[in-house]
Amino acid sequence: MTEKKVIGKCPVCGGNVIETTLGFCCDGTTKEGRRCQFVIHHKMHGVDMTEEICSQLLANGRTDVMEMKNKCGQPFQARFAIEHGKVSLELESHFLKGRCPICGGRVKKTSRGYACENHVGHKQSCSFYILGIICNRKITDEEVEAFLAGEALTLDGFSSNDGHMFSSTLQLNKQGSVSLESLITKCPVCGGDIHVGPRAYNCSNYKNPEHPCHFNIWRNISGHVVTPDEVRQICENGQTDNVLELFKDNGAVYYKRLGLNKEHNQIIKI
């Protein structure tokens, strides 16, 4: 090898890495007395490995994220990193806004859905994950970010194996995964369960042959989309905690709370 400018120190043996016709190679020897085989080839995954890129890799153990190409010429985002004495790839992960509700780690998109960064890999110290498809419905990035932000969203479009369509909410279970939960609270009229439906939050006793209960809360009231949290507030406290922005038929805006009437069987504006 012809002596040239030293690019950096070898991560294997501590020798000098210099440019040769084979690439950026180490000129040192291992503890066993053999020539060190560490090398950074001139072209890797479609990237021309310049002196600047190699110096960054040797100094920091990894490069910045850059565009590379696979064997079929398709582009992808990744960085070069040194692992176990060799140059490897670290694929760029897609992290979502928000933090894991269990451990506070970042949440990334995976091949099967969404998981805490501490759930993915060898250690798997955190159990948090959300399946990408639940009951034949795709969960979107925006819905996961809203869930991480603490928003209780009512989601439509789920279906059972027999084709029955239904609506539900996402809820963190004891195992650390996210599952569906349609139960919202108890009915203020009969004590039955209030479940989310496609158009309204309905009492589970509405089909009870002996004591049918017709209490419900429409999901859209005067242009306001009623959330599961607001349903709980109405049923348990008698009204919403906050004043809501409502709309008249002519588009005029007004502000009221939603609550129960004196008989607790209908929704009124307060």
Short mmCIF file of C-alpha atoms in Angstrom, two decimals:
data_model
loop_
_atom_site.label_atom_id
_atom_site.label_comp_id
_atom_site.label_asym_id
_atom_site.label_seq_id
_atom_site.Cartn_x
_atom_site.Cartn_y
_atom_site.Cartn_z
CA MET A 1 0.00 0.00 0.00
CA THR A 2 1.27 3.45 -0.94
CA GLU A 3 1.56 5.84 1.97
CA LYS A 4 -1.18 8.44 1.89
CA LYS A 5 -3.01 10.79 4.18
CA VAL A 6 -4.32 9.17 7.36
CA ILE A 7 -8.13 9.32 7.34
CA GLY A 8 -8.66 8.14 10.89
CA LYS A 9 -8.00 5.40 13.44
CA CYS A 10 -9.04 1.81 12.83
CA PRO A 11 -11.92 0.70 15.12
CA VAL A 12 -10.51 -2.86 15.20
CA CYS A 13 -6.81 -2.53 16.02
CA GLY A 14 -6.19 1.20 16.39
CA GLY A 15 -3.99 1.41 13.32
CA ASN A 16 -4.11 4.14 10.69
CA VAL A 17 -6.77 4.05 7.98
CA ILE A 18 -5.43 5.27 4.64
CA GLU A 19 -6.76 5.30 1.09
CA THR A 20 -5.61 2.51 -1.25
CA THR A 21 -6.77 1.07 -4.54
CA LEU A 22 -8.97 -1.35 -2.57
CA GLY A 23 -10.63 1.37 -0.50
CA PHE A 24 -9.87 3.00 2.84
CA CYS A 25 -7.87 0.26 4.55
CA CYS A 26 -6.14 -0.20 7.90
CA ASP A 27 -2.34 -0.46 7.79
CA GLY A 28 -2.05 -2.05 11.25
CA THR A 29 -1.87 -5.58 12.60
CA THR A 30 -4.07 -7.39 15.07
CA LYS A 31 -2.98 -8.77 18.45
CA GLU A 32 -2.46 -12.12 16.78
CA GLY A 33 0.12 -10.58 14.47
CA ARG A 34 -2.04 -10.76 11.34
CA ARG A 35 -2.69 -7.81 9.05
CA CYS A 36 -5.91 -6.05 10.02
CA GLN A 37 -8.68 -6.63 7.48
CA PHE A 38 -10.74 -3.51 8.24
CA VAL A 39 -11.74 -1.72 5.02
CA ILE A 40 -14.24 0.84 3.79
CA HIS A 41 -14.85 0.24 0.09
CA HIS A 42 -14.85 3.13 -2.34
CA LYS A 43 -18.52 2.56 -3.24
CA MET A 44 -21.08 1.08 -0.88
CA HIS A 45 -24.83 0.80 -1.48
CA GLY A 46 -24.66 3.31 -4.30
CA VAL A 47 -22.73 5.89 -2.25
CA ASP A 48 -19.28 7.15 -3.26
CA MET A 49 -17.37 6.88 0.01
CA THR A 50 -15.45 10.13 0.07
CA GLU A 51 -12.69 11.02 2.49
CA GLU A 52 -15.12 13.27 4.35
CA ILE A 53 -17.71 10.48 4.81
CA CYS A 54 -15.07 7.99 5.94
CA SER A 55 -13.54 10.45 8.40
CA GLN A 56 -16.95 11.06 9.96
CA LEU A 57 -17.61 7.32 10.16
CA LEU A 58 -14.28 6.61 11.89
CA ALA A 59 -14.53 9.57 14.26
CA ASN A 60 -18.17 9.16 15.33
CA GLY A 61 -18.91 5.51 14.63
CA ARG A 62 -21.67 6.47 12.21
CA THR A 63 -22.45 8.89 9.40
CA ASP A 64 -25.37 11.21 8.83
CA VAL A 65 -28.49 9.78 7.19
CA MET A 66 -28.14 9.74 3.42
CA GLU A 67 -29.87 8.33 0.36
CA MET A 68 -28.63 4.91 -0.75
CA LYS A 69 -29.73 2.35 -3.32
CA ASN A 70 -30.44 -1.36 -3.06
CA LYS A 71 -29.44 -3.99 -5.63
CA CYS A 72 -32.50 -3.13 -7.74
CA GLY A 73 -31.56 0.56 -7.79
CA GLN A 74 -34.39 1.61 -5.49
CA PRO A 75 -33.52 4.46 -3.10
CA PHE A 76 -33.77 4.22 0.68
CA GLN A 77 -32.63 6.28 3.67
CA ALA A 78 -29.94 4.94 6.02
CA ARG A 79 -26.61 5.72 7.63
CA PHE A 80 -23.33 3.82 7.74
CA ALA A 81 -22.23 2.61 11.16
CA ILE A 82 -19.36 0.57 12.56
CA GLU A 83 -20.59 -2.54 14.34
CA HIS A 84 -18.41 -5.43 15.52
CA GLY A 85 -15.46 -4.07 13.56
CA LYS A 86 -17.29 -3.85 10.23
CA VAL A 87 -19.20 -1.23 8.29
CA SER A 88 -22.92 -1.93 8.50
CA LEU A 89 -26.17 -0.12 7.79
CA GLU A 90 -28.52 1.57 10.20
CA LEU A 91 -31.83 2.01 8.42
CA GLU A 92 -33.59 5.27 9.18
CA SER A 93 -36.53 4.69 11.51
CA HIS A 94 -39.80 6.58 11.23
CA PHE A 95 -40.51 8.01 14.68
CA LEU A 96 -43.88 9.51 15.49
CA LYS A 97 -44.70 12.64 17.47
CA GLY A 98 -45.27 11.83 21.10
CA ARG A 99 -43.75 9.49 23.65
CA CYS A 100 -44.45 5.98 24.88
CA PRO A 101 -47.10 6.12 27.66
CA ILE A 102 -45.26 3.39 29.59
CA CYS A 103 -41.56 4.31 29.60
CA GLY A 104 -41.34 7.64 27.75
CA GLY A 105 -39.33 6.23 24.84
CA ARG A 106 -39.83 7.21 21.24
CA VAL A 107 -42.48 5.36 19.23
CA LYS A 108 -41.49 4.06 15.81
CA LYS A 109 -43.38 2.60 12.89
CA THR A 110 -42.60 -1.09 12.28
CA SER A 111 -43.58 -3.77 9.78
CA ARG A 112 -46.48 -4.85 12.02
CA GLY A 113 -47.61 -1.52 13.40
CA TYR A 114 -46.18 0.84 15.99
CA ALA A 115 -43.92 0.08 18.95
CA CYS A 116 -41.81 1.77 21.59
CA GLU A 117 -38.13 1.87 20.63
CA ASN A 118 -37.46 -0.08 23.84
CA HIS A 119 -39.81 -2.82 22.63
CA VAL A 120 -37.92 -3.32 19.37
CA GLY A 121 -34.58 -5.14 19.41
CA HIS A 122 -32.81 -7.53 21.72
CA LYS A 123 -33.64 -6.08 25.16
CA GLN A 124 -37.36 -5.40 24.70
CA SER A 125 -37.63 -3.75 28.11
CA CYS A 126 -40.97 -2.08 27.23
CA SER A 127 -44.16 -3.84 26.16
CA PHE A 128 -45.90 -0.95 24.37
CA TYR A 129 -47.11 -1.59 20.82
CA ILE A 130 -50.11 -0.96 18.54
CA LEU A 131 -51.00 -3.31 15.71
CA GLY A 132 -51.10 -1.62 12.31
CA ILE A 133 -54.38 -3.35 11.43
CA ILE A 134 -57.03 -3.95 14.10
CA CYS A 135 -60.27 -5.74 13.25
CA ASN A 136 -59.73 -5.32 9.50
CA ARG A 137 -59.05 -1.58 9.81
CA LYS A 138 -55.76 0.21 9.20
CA ILE A 139 -54.55 2.43 12.04
CA THR A 140 -52.96 5.64 10.74
CA ASP A 141 -49.93 7.60 11.93
CA GLU A 142 -52.17 10.55 12.81
CA GLU A 143 -54.42 8.37 15.00
CA VAL A 144 -51.44 6.93 16.86
CA GLU A 145 -49.99 10.41 17.43
CA ALA A 146 -53.36 11.57 18.77
CA PHE A 147 -53.44 8.56 21.11
CA LEU A 148 -49.91 9.36 22.34
CA ALA A 149 -51.04 12.94 22.96
CA GLY A 150 -53.76 11.64 25.27
CA GLU A 151 -56.70 12.22 22.94
CA ALA A 152 -59.55 9.72 23.23
CA LEU A 153 -60.62 9.28 19.62
CA THR A 154 -63.76 7.49 18.46
CA LEU A 155 -62.78 5.49 15.40
CA ASP A 156 -65.11 4.04 12.77
CA GLY A 157 -64.72 1.32 10.16
CA PHE A 158 -63.85 -1.73 12.27
CA SER A 159 -65.40 -5.03 11.23
CA SER A 160 -65.73 -8.48 12.76
CA ASN A 161 -64.95 -11.65 10.83
CA ASP A 162 -68.64 -12.00 9.91
CA GLY A 163 -68.62 -8.53 8.34
CA HIS A 164 -70.36 -6.64 11.16
CA MET A 165 -69.19 -3.02 11.13
CA PHE A 166 -68.64 -1.22 14.43
CA SER A 167 -66.96 1.78 16.06
CA SER A 168 -64.63 1.81 19.04
CA THR A 169 -61.82 3.61 20.87
CA LEU A 170 -58.19 2.70 21.50
CA GLN A 171 -57.18 1.84 25.04
CA LEU A 172 -53.91 0.80 26.69
CA ASN A 173 -54.36 -2.59 28.40
CA LYS A 174 -52.47 -4.14 31.30
CA GLN A 175 -50.15 -6.04 28.96
CA GLY A 176 -48.83 -2.79 27.47
CA SER A 177 -50.46 -3.23 24.08
CA VAL A 178 -53.29 -1.14 22.67
CA SER A 179 -56.65 -2.79 22.04
CA LEU A 180 -60.21 -1.76 21.24
CA GLU A 181 -62.62 -0.66 23.93
CA SER A 182 -66.18 0.41 23.09
CA LEU A 183 -67.35 0.76 26.73
CA ILE A 184 -67.31 4.44 27.74
CA THR A 185 -69.15 4.77 31.05
CA LYS A 186 -72.43 3.94 32.85
CA CYS A 187 -75.85 5.14 31.74
CA PRO A 188 -77.24 7.91 34.01
CA VAL A 189 -80.79 6.60 33.48
CA CYS A 190 -80.62 2.84 34.08
CA GLY A 191 -77.03 2.10 35.04
CA GLY A 192 -76.35 0.11 31.89
CA ASP A 193 -73.18 0.38 29.86
CA ILE A 194 -72.71 3.25 27.41
CA HIS A 195 -70.98 2.03 24.24
CA VAL A 196 -69.78 3.97 21.23
CA GLY A 197 -71.78 3.37 18.06
CA PRO A 198 -71.51 4.59 14.46
CA ARG A 199 -73.85 7.56 15.10
CA ALA A 200 -74.23 7.88 18.87
CA TYR A 201 -73.10 6.71 22.28
CA ASN A 202 -75.85 4.26 23.19
CA CYS A 203 -77.05 2.48 26.34
CA SER A 204 -76.60 -1.28 26.20
CA ASN A 205 -80.15 -1.79 27.47
CA TYR A 206 -81.84 -0.22 24.47
CA LYS A 207 -82.99 -3.71 23.36
CA ASN A 208 -83.85 -4.97 26.83
CA PRO A 209 -87.34 -6.50 26.40
CA GLU A 210 -88.39 -5.83 30.01
CA HIS A 211 -86.87 -2.40 30.67
CA PRO A 212 -85.65 -0.85 27.40
CA CYS A 213 -83.50 2.27 27.79
CA HIS A 214 -83.39 4.78 24.95
CA PHE A 215 -80.75 7.10 26.39
CA ASN A 216 -78.08 8.15 23.92
CA ILE A 217 -75.70 11.00 23.15
CA TRP A 218 -75.29 11.87 19.50
CA ARG A 219 -71.68 11.93 18.34
CA ASN A 220 -72.28 15.20 16.47
CA ILE A 221 -74.23 17.87 18.32
CA SER A 222 -74.59 21.26 16.61
CA GLY A 223 -71.39 20.78 14.66
CA HIS A 224 -69.34 19.64 17.66
CA VAL A 225 -67.87 16.12 17.58
CA VAL A 226 -68.52 14.75 21.05
CA THR A 227 -65.52 12.88 22.49
CA PRO A 228 -65.57 9.85 24.82
CA ASP A 229 -64.16 12.05 27.61
CA GLU A 230 -67.07 14.48 27.21
CA VAL A 231 -69.52 11.57 27.35
CA ARG A 232 -68.00 10.50 30.67
CA GLN A 233 -68.24 14.05 32.00
CA ILE A 234 -71.91 14.34 31.02
CA CYS A 235 -72.92 10.94 32.42
CA GLU A 236 -70.87 11.13 35.60
CA ASN A 237 -70.86 14.87 36.42
CA GLY A 238 -74.00 16.10 34.67
CA GLN A 239 -72.24 18.35 32.14
CA THR A 240 -69.03 18.86 30.19
CA ASP A 241 -66.09 20.42 31.98
CA ASN A 242 -65.53 23.01 29.27
CA VAL A 243 -67.69 25.36 27.24
CA LEU A 244 -67.90 24.01 23.68
CA GLU A 245 -67.98 25.79 20.33
CA LEU A 246 -71.34 25.05 18.67
CA PHE A 247 -72.89 26.15 15.38
CA LYS A 248 -76.36 27.20 14.26
CA ASP A 249 -77.91 26.22 10.92
CA ASN A 250 -76.95 29.61 9.47
CA GLY A 251 -73.31 29.11 10.49
CA ALA A 252 -73.38 31.41 13.50
CA VAL A 253 -71.11 30.34 16.35
CA TYR A 254 -72.23 30.15 19.98
CA TYR A 255 -70.80 28.62 23.14
CA LYS A 256 -72.51 26.26 25.56
CA ARG A 257 -71.84 23.26 27.75
CA LEU A 258 -73.55 19.97 27.05
CA GLY A 259 -75.32 18.42 30.02
CA LEU A 260 -78.26 16.44 31.36
CA ASN A 261 -81.77 17.71 31.99
CA LYS A 262 -83.36 17.40 35.43
CA GLU A 263 -84.61 13.88 34.68
CA HIS A 264 -81.12 12.89 33.45
CA ASN A 265 -82.58 11.28 30.35
CA GLN A 266 -81.84 13.88 27.66
CA ILE A 267 -78.96 16.06 26.55
CA ILE A 268 -79.42 19.83 26.82
CA LYS A 269 -77.24 22.88 26.18
CA ILE A 270 -76.31 24.79 29.30
#
